[in-house]
Tab-separated table of C-alpha atoms in Angstrom:
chain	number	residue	atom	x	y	z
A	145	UNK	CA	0.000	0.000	0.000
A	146	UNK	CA	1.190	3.419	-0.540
A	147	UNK	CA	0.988	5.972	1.670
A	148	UNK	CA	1.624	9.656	2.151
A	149	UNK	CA	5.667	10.843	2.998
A	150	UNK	CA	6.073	12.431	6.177
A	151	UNK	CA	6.040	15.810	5.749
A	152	UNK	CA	8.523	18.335	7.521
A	153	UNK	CA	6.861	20.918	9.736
A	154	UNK	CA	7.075	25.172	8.563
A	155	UNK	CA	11.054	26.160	9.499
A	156	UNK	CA	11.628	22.896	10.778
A	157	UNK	CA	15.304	21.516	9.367
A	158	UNK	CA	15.777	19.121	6.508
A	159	UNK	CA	19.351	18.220	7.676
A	160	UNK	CA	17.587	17.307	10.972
A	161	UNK	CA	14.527	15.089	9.384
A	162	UNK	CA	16.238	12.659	7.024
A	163	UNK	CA	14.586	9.611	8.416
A	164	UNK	CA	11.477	11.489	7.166
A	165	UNK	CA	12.878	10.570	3.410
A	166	UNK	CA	10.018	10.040	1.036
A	167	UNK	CA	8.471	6.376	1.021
A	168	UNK	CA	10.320	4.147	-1.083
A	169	UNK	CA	8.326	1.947	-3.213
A	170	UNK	CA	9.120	-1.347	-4.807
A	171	UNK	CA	7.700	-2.641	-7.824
A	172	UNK	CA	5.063	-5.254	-6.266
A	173	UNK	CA	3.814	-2.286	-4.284
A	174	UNK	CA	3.384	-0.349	-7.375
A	175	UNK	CA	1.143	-3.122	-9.043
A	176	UNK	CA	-0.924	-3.162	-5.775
A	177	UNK	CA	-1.520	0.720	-6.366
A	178	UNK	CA	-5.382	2.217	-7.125
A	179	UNK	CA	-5.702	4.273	-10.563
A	180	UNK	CA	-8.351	5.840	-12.434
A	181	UNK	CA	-9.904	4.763	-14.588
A	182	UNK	CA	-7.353	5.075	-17.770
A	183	UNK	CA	-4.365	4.228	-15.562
A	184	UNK	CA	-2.915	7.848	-16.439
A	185	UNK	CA	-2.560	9.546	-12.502
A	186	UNK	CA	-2.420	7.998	-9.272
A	187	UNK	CA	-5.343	8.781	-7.424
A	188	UNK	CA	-3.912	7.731	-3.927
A	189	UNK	CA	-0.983	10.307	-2.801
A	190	UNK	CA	-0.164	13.580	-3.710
A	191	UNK	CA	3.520	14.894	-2.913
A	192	UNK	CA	3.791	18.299	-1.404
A	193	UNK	CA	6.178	21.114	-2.411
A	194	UNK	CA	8.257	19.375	0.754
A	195	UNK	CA	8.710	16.466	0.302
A	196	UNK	CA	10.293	17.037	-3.393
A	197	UNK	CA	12.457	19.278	-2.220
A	198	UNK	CA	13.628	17.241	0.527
A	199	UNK	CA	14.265	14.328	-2.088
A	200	UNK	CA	16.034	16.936	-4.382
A	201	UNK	CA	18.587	17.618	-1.234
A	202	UNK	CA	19.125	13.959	-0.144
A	203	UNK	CA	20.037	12.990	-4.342
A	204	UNK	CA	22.519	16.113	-4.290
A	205	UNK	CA	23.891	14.406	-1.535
A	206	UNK	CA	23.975	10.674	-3.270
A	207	UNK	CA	25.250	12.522	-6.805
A	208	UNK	CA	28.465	13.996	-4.286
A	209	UNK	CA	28.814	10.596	-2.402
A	210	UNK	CA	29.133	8.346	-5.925
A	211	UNK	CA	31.152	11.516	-7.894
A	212	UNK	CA	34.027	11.137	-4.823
A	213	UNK	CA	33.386	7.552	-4.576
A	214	UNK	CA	34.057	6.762	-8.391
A	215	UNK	CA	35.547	9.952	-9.431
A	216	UNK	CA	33.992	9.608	-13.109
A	217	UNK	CA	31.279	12.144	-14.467
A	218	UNK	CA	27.691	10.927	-13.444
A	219	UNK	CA	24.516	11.132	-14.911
A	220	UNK	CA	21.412	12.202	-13.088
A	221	UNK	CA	18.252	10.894	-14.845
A	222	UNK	CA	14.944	12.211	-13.161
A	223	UNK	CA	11.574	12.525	-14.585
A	224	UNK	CA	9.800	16.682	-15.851
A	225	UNK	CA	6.405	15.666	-14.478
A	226	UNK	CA	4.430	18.659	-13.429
A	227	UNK	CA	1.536	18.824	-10.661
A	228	UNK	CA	1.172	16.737	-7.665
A	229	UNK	CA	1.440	13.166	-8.764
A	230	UNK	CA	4.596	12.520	-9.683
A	231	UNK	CA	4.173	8.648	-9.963
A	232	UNK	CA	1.453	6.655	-12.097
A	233	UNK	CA	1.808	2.870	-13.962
A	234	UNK	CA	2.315	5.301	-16.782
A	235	UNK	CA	5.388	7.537	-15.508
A	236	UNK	CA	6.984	4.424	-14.296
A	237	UNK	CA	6.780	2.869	-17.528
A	238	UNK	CA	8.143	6.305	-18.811
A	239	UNK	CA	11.474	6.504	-16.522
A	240	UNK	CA	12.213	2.753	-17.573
A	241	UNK	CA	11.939	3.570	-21.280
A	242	UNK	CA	14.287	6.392	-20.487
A	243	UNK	CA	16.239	3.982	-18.308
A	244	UNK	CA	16.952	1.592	-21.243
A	245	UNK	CA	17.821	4.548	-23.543
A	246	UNK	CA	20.490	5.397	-21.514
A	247	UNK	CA	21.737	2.329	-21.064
A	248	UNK	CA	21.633	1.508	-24.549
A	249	UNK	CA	23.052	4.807	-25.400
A	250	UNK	CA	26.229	4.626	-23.082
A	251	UNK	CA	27.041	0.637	-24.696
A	252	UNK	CA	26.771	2.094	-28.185
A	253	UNK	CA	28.751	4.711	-27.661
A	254	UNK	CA	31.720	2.109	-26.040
A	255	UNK	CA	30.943	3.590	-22.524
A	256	UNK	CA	31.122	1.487	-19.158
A	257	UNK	CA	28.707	2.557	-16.721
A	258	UNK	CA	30.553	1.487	-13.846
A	259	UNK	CA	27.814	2.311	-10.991
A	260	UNK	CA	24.466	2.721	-11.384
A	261	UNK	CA	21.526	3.495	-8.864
A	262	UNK	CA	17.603	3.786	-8.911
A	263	UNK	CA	15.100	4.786	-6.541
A	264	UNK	CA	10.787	4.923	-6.701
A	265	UNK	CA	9.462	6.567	-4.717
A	266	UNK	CA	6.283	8.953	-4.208
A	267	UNK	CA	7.775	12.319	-4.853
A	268	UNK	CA	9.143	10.296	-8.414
A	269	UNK	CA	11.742	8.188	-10.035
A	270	UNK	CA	15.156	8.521	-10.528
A	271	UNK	CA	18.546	7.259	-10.986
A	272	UNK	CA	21.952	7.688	-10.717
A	273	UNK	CA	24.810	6.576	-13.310
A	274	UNK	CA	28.797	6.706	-12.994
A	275	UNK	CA	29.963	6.948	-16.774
A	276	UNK	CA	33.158	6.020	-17.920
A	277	UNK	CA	33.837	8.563	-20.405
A	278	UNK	CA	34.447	12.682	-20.198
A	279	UNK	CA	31.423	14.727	-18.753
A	280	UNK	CA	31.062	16.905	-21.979
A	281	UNK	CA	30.709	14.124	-24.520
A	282	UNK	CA	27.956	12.647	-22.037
A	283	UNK	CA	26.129	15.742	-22.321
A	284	UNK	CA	25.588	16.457	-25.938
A	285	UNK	CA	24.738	12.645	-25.978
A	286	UNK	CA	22.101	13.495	-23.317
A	287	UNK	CA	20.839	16.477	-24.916
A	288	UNK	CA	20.810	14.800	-28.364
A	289	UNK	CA	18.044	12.161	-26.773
A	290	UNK	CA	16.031	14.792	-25.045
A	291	UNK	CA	15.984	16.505	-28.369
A	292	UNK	CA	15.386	13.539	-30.658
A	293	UNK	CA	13.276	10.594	-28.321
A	294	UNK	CA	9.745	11.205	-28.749
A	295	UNK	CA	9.307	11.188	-24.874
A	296	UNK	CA	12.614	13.611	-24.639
A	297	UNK	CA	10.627	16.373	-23.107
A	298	UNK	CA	9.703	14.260	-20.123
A	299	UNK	CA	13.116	13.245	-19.824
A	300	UNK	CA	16.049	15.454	-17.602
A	301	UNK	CA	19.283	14.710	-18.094
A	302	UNK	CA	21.829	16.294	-15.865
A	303	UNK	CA	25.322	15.732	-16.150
A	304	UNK	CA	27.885	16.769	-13.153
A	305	UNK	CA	31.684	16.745	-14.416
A	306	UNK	CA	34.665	15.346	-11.503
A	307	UNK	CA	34.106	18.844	-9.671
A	308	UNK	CA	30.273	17.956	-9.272
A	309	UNK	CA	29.511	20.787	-11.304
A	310	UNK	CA	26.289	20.442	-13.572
A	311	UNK	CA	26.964	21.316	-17.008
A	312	UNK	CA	24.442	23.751	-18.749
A	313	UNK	CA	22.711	23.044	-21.969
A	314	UNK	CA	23.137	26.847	-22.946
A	315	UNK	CA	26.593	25.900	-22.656
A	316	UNK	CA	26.658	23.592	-25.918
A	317	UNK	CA	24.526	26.252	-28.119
A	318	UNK	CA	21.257	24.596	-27.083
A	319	UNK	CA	18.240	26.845	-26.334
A	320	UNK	CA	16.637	26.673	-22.557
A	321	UNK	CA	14.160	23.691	-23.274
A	322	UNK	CA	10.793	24.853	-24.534
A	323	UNK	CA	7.084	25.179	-22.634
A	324	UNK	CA	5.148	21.898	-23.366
A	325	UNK	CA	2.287	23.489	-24.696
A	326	UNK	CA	3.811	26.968	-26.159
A	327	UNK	CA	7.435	27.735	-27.805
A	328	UNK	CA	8.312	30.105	-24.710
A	329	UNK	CA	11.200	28.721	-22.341
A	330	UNK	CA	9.816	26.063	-19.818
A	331	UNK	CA	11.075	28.438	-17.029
A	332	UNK	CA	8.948	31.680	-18.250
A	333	UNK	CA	5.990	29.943	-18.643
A	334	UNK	CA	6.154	28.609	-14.913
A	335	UNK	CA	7.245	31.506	-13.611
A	336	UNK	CA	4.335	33.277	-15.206
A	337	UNK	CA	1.963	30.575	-14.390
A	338	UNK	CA	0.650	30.522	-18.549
A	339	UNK	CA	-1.042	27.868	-18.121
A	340	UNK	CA	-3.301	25.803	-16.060
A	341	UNK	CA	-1.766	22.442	-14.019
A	342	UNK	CA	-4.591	20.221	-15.544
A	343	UNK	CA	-3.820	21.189	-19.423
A	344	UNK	CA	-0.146	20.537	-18.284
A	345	UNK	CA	-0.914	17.262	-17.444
A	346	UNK	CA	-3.589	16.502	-20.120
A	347	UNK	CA	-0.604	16.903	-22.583
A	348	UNK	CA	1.912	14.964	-20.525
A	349	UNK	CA	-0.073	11.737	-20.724
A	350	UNK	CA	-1.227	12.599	-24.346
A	351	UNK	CA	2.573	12.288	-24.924
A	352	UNK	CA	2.875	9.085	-22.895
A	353	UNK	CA	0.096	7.494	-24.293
A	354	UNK	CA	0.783	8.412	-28.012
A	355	UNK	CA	4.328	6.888	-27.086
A	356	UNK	CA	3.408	3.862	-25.663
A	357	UNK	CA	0.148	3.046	-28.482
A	358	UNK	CA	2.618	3.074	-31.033
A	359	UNK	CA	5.074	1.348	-29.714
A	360	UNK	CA	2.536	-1.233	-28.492
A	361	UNK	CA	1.106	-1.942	-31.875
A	362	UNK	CA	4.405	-2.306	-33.002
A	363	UNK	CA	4.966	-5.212	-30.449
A	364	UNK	CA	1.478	-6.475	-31.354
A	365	UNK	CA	2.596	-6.624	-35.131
A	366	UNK	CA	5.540	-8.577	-34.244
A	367	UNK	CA	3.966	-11.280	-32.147
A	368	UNK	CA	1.304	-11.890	-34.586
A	369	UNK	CA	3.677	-12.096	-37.568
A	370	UNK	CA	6.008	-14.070	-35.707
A	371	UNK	CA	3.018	-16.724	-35.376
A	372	UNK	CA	2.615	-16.877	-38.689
A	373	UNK	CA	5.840	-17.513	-39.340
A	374	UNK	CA	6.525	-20.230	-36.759
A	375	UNK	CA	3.007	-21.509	-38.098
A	376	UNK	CA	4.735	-22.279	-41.727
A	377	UNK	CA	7.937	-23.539	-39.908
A	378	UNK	CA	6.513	-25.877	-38.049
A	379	UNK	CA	7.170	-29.442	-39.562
A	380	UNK	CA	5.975	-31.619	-40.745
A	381	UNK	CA	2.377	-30.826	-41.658
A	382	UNK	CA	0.803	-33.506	-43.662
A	383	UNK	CA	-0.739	-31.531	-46.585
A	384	UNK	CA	0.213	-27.898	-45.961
A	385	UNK	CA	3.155	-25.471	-46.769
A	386	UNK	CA	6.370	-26.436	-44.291
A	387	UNK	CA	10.741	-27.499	-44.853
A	388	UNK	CA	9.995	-30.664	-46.390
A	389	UNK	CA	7.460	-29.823	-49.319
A	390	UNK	CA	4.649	-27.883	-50.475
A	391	UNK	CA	2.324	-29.496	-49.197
A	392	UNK	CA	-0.998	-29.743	-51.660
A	393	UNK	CA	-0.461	-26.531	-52.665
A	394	UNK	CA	1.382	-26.327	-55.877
A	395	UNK	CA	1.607	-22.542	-56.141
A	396	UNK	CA	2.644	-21.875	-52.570
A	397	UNK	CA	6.554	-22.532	-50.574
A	398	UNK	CA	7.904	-21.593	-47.778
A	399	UNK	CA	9.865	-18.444	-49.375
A	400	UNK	CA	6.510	-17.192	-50.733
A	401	UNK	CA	4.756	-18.240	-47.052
A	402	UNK	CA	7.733	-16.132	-45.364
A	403	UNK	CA	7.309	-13.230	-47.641
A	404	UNK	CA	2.900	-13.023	-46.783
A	405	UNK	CA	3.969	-12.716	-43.288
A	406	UNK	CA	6.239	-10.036	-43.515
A	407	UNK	CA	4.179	-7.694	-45.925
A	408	UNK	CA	1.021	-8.150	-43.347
A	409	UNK	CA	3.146	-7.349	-40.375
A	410	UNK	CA	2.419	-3.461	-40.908
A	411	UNK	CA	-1.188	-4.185	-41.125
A	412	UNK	CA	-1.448	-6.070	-37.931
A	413	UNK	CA	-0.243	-2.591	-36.455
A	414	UNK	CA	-2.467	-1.099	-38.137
A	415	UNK	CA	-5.321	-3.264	-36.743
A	416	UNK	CA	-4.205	-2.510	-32.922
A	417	UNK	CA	-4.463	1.257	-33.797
A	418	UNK	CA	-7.680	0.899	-35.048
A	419	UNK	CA	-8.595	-0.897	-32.289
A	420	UNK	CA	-7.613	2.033	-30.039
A	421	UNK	CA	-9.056	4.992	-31.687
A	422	UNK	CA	-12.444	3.175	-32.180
A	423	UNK	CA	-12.272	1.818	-28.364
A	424	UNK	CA	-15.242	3.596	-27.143
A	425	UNK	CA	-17.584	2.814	-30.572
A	426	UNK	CA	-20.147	0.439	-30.496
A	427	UNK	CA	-18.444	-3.065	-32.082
A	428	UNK	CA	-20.474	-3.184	-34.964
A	429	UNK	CA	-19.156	0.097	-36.544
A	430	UNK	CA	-15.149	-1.021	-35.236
A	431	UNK	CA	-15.987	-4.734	-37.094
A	432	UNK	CA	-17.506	-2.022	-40.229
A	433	UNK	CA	-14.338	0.136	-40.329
A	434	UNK	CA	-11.806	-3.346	-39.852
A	435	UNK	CA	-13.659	-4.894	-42.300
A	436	UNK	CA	-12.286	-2.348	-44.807
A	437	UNK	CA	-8.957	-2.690	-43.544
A	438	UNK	CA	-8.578	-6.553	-44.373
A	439	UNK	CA	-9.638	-5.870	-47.450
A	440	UNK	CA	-7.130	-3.341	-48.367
A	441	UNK	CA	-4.561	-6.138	-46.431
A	442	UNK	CA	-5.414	-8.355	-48.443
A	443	UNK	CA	-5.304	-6.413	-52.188
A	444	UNK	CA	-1.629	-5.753	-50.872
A	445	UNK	CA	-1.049	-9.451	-49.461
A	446	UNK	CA	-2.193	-11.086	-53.027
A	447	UNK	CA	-0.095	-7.990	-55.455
A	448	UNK	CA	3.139	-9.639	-53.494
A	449	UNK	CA	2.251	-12.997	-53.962
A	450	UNK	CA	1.641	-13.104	-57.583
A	451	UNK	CA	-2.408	-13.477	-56.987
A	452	UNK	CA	-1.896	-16.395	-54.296
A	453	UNK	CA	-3.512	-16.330	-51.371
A	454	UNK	CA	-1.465	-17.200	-48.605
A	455	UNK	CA	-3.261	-15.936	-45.117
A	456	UNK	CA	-6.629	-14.606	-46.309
A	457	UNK	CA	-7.575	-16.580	-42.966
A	458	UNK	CA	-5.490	-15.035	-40.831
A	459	UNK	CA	-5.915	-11.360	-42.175
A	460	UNK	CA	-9.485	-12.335	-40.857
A	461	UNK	CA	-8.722	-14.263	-37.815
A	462	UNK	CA	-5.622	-12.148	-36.701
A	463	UNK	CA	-6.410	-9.207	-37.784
A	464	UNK	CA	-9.731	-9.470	-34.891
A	465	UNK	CA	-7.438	-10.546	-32.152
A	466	UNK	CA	-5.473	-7.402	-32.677
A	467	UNK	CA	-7.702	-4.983	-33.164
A	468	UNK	CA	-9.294	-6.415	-30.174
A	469	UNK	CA	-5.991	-6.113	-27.830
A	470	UNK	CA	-6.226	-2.100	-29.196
A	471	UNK	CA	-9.522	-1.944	-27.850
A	472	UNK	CA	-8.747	-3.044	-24.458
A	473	UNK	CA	-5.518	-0.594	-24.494
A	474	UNK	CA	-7.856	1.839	-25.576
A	475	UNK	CA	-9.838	1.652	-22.832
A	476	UNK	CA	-6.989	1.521	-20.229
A	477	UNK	CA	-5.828	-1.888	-19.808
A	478	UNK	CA	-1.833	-1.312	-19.820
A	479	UNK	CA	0.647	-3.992	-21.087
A	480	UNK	CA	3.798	-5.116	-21.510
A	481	UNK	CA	5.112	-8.026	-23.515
A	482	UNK	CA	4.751	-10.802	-20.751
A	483	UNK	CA	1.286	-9.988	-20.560
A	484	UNK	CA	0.409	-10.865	-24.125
């Protein structure tokens, strides 16, 4: 269960209230958590202006410990999520993406990442990383992947060279990053308070959940053209299309099997997405629209094989199951790849 962090009293000293750190949360306790409806905001505990500032002080204090400890430049990865909440399913699933990114990042570009840290808890996520490699090449790495990931605005980078210095993006001809709903600098915009907390937030999932749709119907694709190609593979089946033979069908191998599947692969995508837009429409008029789909799926599917149809039955039969998973993502039922 999560509950609400200690908070420190008016005047009262942080130095003297550690113990009252924010509640650390582990990921079973995170499962266990209530959310609305779509899964977006977490409905149970709202941070105060306290508490993050209290967790802001005790990582300065970790980023000084690991930069004396390891003496390599270290990369501070924490999460721009305005208003109260500042942990949902959705964020969490957020920081991890940016989590991997980094990770992949740092072995691409031939760096070690000699320590590395996380922490979850209810004023956010974060995490710490000890780089092998010189604190100004980190940066414009960093800065490159807030510019260039889709979910880069969300995303804060900080980079402290051996002195524990943070490095400035002004510093590398970058602009101060941009408002989230407006081209004004981030920092005018909240100073000025241009814009209400709700319409911040509205487009902070909209970016999350734009992210995450894609990318889900991209997994979706995969699976279901990876069926139909381990369907073809298996062997032996008496009759059909497999390694030994064709089979009874004389204008069909496994080349020509292999190519189907990979030309519908886009359209199973494109089934999912349906499947979300459409999630609140009465099935008859999602079956109307997917119905014109297939077809299209399958003028493409028989133009690539020469006029021979290969998976009419599963354009049909797959092409259901995922618009069907879209529908239940549209309506709020987060996933990952275990779960499907």
């Amino acid at each position: 269960m999560w509950r609400k962090s200690i908070l420190l009293n008016a005047g009262q000293s942080t130095h003297a209230c550690m113990r009252m750190a924010p509640l650390l949360i582990n990921k079973a306790q995170l499962n266990q958590v209530d959310f609305s409806q779509r899964g977006d905001h977490f409905t149970m505990n709202c941070t105060f202006m306290e508490n993050v500032l209290l967790a802001r002080e005790i990582r300065r204090e970790r980023q000084l410990a690991i930069l004396q400890e390891y003496n390599l430049p270290l990369l501070s990865f924490t999460m721009n999520i305005a208003g109260p909440a500042k942990l949902s399913k959705l964020i969490y699933r957020t920081f991890n993406e940016g989590k991997s990114l980094v990770l992949k990042t740092c072995s691409d570009q031939g760096w070690d990442i000699l320590y590395q840290e996380e922490k979850c808890a209810d004023t956010g996520a974060e995490a710490l990383f000890s780089v092998n490699t010189d604190a100004r090449s980190l940066k414009i790495i960093m800065l490159k992947l807030e510019a260039e990931s889709p979910l880069g605005r969300l995303f804060d980078f900080d980079v402290f060279d051996l002195s524990g210095i943070k490095l400035s993006r002004t510093d590398f001809g970058f602009t101060s990053r941009r408002c989230l709903l407006c081209d004004r600098p981030a920092i005018v915009c909240g100073r000025d308070r241009a814009h209400g907390i709700e319409v911040i937030i509205s487009e902070q999932t909209r970016i999350q959940r734009e992210y995450f749709t894609q990318k889900n119907g991209e997994m979706v694709a995969k699976l279901a053209t990876n069926a139909l190609l381990q369907e073809v593979h298996t062997t032996p089946k008496p009759g059909l299309v497999d390694h030994r033979n064709n089979g009874a069908h004389a204008d069909m191998n496994l080349a020509l099997m292999e190519k189907s599947a990979e030309i519908l692969g886009p359209w199973f995508a494109n089934f999912f997405l349906l499947g979300t837009r459409k999630s609140a429409d009465e099935l008859s008029s999602v079956m109307q629209a997917l119905r014109k789909e297939g077809i299209i799926a399958e003028k493409e599917m028989l133009c690539a094989t020469g006029g021979v149809n290969t998976h009419k039955g599963a354009i049909f039969s797959m092409g259901i199951l995922c618009c069907a998973t879209g529908i239940l993502y549209g309506r709020g039922q987060l996933f990952s790849l275990p779960d499907l």
